[in-house]
CSV table of C-alpha atoms in Angstrom, one decimal:
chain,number,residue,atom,x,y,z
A,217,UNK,CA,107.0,175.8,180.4
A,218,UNK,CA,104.5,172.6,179.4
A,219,UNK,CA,101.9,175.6,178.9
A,220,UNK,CA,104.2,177.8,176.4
A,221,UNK,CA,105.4,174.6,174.9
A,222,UNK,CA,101.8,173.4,174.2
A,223,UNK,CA,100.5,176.6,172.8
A,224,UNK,CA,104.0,176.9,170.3
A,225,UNK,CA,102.8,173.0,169.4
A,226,UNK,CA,98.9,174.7,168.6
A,227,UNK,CA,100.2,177.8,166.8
A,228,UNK,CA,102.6,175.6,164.3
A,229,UNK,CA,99.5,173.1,163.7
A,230,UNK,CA,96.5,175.7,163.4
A,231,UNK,CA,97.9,175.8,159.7
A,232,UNK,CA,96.4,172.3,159.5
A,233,UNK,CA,93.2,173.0,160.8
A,234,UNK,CA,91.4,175.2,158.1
A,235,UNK,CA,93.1,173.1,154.9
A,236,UNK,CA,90.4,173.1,152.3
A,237,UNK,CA,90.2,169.9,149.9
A,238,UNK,CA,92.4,170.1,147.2
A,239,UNK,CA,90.3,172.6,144.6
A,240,UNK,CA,93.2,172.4,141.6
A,241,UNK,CA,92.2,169.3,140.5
A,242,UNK,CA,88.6,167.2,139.9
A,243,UNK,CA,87.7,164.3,142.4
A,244,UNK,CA,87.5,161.1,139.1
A,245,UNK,CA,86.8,157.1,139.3
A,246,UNK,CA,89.5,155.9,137.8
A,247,UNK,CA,93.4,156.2,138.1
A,248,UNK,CA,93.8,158.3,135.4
A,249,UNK,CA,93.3,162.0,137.3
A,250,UNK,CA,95.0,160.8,140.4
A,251,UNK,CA,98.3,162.0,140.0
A,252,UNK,CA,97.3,165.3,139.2
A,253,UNK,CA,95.0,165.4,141.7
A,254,UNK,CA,97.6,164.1,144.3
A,255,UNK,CA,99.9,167.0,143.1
A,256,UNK,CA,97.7,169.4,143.6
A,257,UNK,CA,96.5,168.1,146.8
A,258,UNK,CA,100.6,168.2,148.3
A,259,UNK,CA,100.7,172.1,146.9
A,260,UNK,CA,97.4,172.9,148.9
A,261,UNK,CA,98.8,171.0,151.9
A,262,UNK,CA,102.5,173.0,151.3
A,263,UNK,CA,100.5,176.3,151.1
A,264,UNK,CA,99.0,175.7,154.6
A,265,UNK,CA,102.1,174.6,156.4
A,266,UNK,CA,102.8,171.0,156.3
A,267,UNK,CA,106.5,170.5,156.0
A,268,UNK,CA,107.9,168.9,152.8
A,269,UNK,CA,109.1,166.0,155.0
A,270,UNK,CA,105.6,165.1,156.5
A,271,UNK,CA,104.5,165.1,152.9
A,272,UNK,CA,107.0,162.7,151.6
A,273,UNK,CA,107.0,160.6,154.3
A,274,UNK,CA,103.4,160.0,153.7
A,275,UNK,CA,102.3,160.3,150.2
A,276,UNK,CA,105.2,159.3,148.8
A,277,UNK,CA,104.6,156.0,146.2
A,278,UNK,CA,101.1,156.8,147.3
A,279,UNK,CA,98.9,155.1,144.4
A,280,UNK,CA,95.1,155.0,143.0
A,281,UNK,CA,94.5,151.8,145.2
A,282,UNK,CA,91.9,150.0,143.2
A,283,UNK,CA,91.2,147.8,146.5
A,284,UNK,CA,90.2,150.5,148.4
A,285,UNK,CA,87.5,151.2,146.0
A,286,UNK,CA,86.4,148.0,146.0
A,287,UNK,CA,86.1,148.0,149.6
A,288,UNK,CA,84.6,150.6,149.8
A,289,UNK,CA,81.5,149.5,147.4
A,290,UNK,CA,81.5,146.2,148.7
A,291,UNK,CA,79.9,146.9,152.3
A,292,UNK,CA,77.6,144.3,151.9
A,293,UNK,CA,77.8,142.9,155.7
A,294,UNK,CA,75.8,145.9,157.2
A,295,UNK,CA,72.4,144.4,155.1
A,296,UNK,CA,72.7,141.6,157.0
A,297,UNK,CA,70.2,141.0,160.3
A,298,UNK,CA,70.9,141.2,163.2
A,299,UNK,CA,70.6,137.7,163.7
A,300,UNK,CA,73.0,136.4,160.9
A,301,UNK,CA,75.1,139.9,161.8
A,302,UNK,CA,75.8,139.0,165.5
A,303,UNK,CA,75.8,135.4,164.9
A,304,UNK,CA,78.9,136.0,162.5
A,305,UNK,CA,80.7,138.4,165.4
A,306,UNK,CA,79.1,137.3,169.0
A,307,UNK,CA,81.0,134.1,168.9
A,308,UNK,CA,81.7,132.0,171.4
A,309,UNK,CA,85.1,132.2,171.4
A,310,UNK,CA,85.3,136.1,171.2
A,311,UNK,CA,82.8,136.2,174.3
A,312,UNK,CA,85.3,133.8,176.4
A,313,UNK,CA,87.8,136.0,175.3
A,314,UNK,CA,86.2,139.2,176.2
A,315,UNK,CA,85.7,137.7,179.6
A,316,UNK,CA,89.0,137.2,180.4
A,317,UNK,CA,90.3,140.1,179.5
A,318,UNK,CA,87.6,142.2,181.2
A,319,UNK,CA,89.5,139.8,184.4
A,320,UNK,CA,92.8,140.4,183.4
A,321,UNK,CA,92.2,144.3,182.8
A,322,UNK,CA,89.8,145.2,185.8
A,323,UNK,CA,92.2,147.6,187.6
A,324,UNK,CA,92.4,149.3,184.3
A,325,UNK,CA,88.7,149.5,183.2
A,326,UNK,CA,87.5,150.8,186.9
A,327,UNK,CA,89.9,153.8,186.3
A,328,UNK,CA,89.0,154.7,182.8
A,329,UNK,CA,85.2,154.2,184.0
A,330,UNK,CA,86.1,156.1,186.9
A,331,UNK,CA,87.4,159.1,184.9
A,332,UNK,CA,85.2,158.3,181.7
A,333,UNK,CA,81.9,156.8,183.0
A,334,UNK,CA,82.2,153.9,180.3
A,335,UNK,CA,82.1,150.7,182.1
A,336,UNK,CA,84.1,148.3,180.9
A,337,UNK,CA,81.9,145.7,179.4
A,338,UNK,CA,81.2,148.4,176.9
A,339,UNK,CA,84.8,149.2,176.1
A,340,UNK,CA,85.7,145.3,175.4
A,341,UNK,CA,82.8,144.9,173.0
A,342,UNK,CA,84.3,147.9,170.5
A,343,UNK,CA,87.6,146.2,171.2
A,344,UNK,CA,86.2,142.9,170.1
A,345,UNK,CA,84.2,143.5,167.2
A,346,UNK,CA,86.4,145.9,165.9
A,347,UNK,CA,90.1,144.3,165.5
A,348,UNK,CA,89.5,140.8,167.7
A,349,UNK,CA,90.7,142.9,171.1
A,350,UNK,CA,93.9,144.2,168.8
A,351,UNK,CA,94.2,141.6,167.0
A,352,UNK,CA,94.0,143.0,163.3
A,353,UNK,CA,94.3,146.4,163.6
A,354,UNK,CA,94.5,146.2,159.7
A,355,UNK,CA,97.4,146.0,157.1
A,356,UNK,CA,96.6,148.6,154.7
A,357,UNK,CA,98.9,152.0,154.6
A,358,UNK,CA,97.1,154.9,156.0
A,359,UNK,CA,97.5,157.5,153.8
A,360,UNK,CA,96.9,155.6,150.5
A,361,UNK,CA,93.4,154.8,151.7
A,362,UNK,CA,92.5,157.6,152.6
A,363,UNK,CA,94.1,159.3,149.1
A,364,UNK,CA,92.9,157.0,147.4
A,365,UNK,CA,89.5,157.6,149.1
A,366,UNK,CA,90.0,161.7,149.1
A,367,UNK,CA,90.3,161.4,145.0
A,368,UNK,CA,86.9,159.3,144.3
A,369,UNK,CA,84.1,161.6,143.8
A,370,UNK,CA,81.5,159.8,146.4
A,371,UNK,CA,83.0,161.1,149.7
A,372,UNK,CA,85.8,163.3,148.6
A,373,UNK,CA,85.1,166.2,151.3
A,374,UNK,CA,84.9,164.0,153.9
A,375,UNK,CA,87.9,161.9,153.0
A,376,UNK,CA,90.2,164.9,151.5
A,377,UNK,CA,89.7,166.3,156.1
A,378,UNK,CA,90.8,162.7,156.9
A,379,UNK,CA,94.3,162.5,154.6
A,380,UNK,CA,94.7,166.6,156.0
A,381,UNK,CA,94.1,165.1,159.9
A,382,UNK,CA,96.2,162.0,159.4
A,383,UNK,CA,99.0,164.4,158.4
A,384,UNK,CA,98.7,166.4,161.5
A,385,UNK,CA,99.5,163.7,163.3
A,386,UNK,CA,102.3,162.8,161.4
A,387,UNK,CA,103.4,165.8,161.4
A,388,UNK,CA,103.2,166.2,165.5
A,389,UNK,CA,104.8,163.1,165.7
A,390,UNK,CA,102.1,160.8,167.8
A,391,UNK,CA,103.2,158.3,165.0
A,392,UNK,CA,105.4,157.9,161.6
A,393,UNK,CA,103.7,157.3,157.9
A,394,UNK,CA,105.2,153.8,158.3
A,395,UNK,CA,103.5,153.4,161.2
A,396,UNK,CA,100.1,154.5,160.3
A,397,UNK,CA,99.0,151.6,158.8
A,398,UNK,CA,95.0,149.9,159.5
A,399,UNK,CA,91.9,149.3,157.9
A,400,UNK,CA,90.8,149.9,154.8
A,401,UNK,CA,88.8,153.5,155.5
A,402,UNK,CA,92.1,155.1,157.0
A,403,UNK,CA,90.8,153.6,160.5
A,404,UNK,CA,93.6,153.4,162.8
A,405,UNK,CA,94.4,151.3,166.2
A,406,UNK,CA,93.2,148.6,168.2
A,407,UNK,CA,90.1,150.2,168.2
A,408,UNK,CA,89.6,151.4,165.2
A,409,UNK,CA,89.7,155.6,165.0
A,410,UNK,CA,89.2,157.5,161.9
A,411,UNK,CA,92.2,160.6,162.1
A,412,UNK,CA,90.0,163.1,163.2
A,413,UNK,CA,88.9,161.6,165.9
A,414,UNK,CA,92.0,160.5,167.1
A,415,UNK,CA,93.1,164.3,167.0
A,416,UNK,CA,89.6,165.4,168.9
A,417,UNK,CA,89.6,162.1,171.6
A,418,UNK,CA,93.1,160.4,171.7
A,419,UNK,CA,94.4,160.4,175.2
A,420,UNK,CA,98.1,159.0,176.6
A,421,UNK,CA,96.5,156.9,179.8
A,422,UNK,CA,99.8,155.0,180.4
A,423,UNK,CA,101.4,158.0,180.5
A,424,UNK,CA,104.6,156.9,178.3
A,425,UNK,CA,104.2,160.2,176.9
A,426,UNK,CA,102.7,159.2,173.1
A,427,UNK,CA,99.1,158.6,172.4
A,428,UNK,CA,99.4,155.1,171.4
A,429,UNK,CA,96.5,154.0,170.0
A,430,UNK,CA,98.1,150.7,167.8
A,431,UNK,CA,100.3,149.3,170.6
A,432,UNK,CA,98.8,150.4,174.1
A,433,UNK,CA,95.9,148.7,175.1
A,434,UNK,CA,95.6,151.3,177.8
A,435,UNK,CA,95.1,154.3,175.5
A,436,UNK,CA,93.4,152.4,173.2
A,437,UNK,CA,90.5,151.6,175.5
A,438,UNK,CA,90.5,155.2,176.9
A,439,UNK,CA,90.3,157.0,173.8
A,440,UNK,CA,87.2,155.2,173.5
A,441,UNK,CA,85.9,156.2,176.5
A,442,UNK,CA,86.8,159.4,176.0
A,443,UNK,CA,85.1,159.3,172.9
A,444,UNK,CA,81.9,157.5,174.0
A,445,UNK,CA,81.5,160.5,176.8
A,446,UNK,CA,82.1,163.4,174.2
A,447,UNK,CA,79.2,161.7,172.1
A,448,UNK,CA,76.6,161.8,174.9
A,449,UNK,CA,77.6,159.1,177.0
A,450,UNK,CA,75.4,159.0,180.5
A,451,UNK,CA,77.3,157.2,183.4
A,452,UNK,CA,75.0,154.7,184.9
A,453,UNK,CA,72.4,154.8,181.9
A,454,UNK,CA,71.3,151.6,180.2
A,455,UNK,CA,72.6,150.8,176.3
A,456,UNK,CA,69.9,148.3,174.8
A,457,UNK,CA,67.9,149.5,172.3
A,458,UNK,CA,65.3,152.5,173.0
A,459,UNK,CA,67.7,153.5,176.2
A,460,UNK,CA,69.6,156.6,176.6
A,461,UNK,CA,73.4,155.5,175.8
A,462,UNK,CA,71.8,153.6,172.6
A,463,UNK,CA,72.4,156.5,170.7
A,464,UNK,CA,75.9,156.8,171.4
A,465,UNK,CA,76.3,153.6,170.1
A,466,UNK,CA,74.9,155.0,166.7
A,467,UNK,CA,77.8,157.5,167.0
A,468,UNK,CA,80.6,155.0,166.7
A,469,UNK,CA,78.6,153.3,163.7
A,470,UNK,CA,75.8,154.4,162.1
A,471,UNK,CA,74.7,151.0,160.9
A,472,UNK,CA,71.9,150.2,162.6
A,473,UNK,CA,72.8,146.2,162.6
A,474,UNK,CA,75.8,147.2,165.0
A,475,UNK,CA,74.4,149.6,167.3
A,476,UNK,CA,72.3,146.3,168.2
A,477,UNK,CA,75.4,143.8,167.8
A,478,UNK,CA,77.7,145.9,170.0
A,479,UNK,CA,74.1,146.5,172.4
A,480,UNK,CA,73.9,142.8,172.3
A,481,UNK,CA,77.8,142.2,173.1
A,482,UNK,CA,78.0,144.0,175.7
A,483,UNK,CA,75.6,142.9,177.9
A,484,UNK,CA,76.5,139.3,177.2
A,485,UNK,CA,79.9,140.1,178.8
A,486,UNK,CA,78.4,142.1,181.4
A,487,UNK,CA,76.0,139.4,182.5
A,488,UNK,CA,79.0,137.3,183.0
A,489,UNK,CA,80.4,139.0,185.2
């Protein structure tokens, strides 16, 4: 029965899978085309099967978010060195922190390393840098960003898949609209995953039955995993620059300044082991 029930759930969403970016109306920089862009956008998604309540749900009051934009041009802290860039996130207090909760989590982190082959020092340091171990996971509403992001003209293809994948899984119900809130790039959870990769690596490790990725710590940390081995991950190989997992580390983030931070980070915590 899980079988027929799970390829019914794959046949309902396939509709979602192929959506094309909205072609009706022209990606702009300023507020003025959004609505009609956002209109036609919601008759695209109707045509390929997402239900009228997903789409209120989620774009409903969805605005031009000037902030976004902003944001988005603003990304001045990847042209930082390495230096000033890991001084500013290697803290002190963040590496105590890590340290205890690599203590405090160990059972955990040996069985996602033993299914994943991520060890856990790894794991902590994405946790860390990216929401201060779940900390922040971000205030800003999902599907606004990524709108708002979908409509400007730089990235529009690539943002216009993300609003289409964070509306599968509203529409699967792994979360709500209201609960699909995070950072400012339509990243999502304690660790930070853009939709489609929580649709291609999100896993339920505390088996509660949801993939859980703002409030379980557990799925959180295993996604990643997950994640990290579908990139390339080799269990047992080193991660400092120039060795094998390094470039699995460019996969997360292709900013070269935190491939080394995160490098860096993690073999802080494991040396203090």
């Amino acid at each position: 029965m899980l079988v027929i029930r799970l390829l019914l759930l794959a046949a309902a969403l396939a509709p979602l899978a192929w959506m094309t970016p909205a072609t009706a109306a022209a990606c702009g920089a300023s507020a003025e085309g959004f609505p009609a862009w956002l209109d036609a956008y919601r008759e695209t998604a109707t045509a390929r099967g997402v239900s009228p309540r997903t789409l209120d749900s989620a774009l409903g009051g969805v605005i031009y978010d000037r902030a976004i934009i902003a944001r988005d041009r603003g990304q001045r802290v990847f042209k930082l060195s390495f230096e000033k860039f890991a001084a500013r996130l290697v803290t002190p207090s963040r590496l105590s922190r890590g340290r205890e909760l690599l203590r405090r989590h160990a059972g955990l982190l040996r069985e996602i390393e033993n299914r994943y082959g991520v060890p856990g020092p790894v794991l902590v340091s994405i946790w860390g840098l990216e929401t201060g171990y779940g900390a922040d996971n971000g205030h800003f509403r999902t599907t606004q960003a990524l709108a708002t992001l979908a409509y400007d003209c730089r990235r529009s293809a690539k943002f216009t898949d993300e609003l289409t994948d964070a509306l599968t899984i509203i529409e699967r119900g792994d979360m709500t609209a209201a609960q699909m809130r995070g950072d400012w790039a339509g990243e999502i959870g304690q660790t930070q995953f853009m939709p489609s990769s929580y649709l291609a690596y999100a896993v339920d490790f505390d088996g509660d039955g949801r993939r859980d990725l703002i409030r379980s710590p557990a799925d959180a940390l295993a996604s990643t995993a997950h994640y990290l081995k579908g990139k390339g991950w080799r269990p047992g190989a080193g991660w400092a620059e120039g060795e094998p997992n390094y470039a699995v580390f460019l996969e997360w983030n292709q900013a070269g300044v935190y491939a080394r931070t995160l490098a860096y980070f993690a073999t802080r915590l494991a040396e203090g082991q």
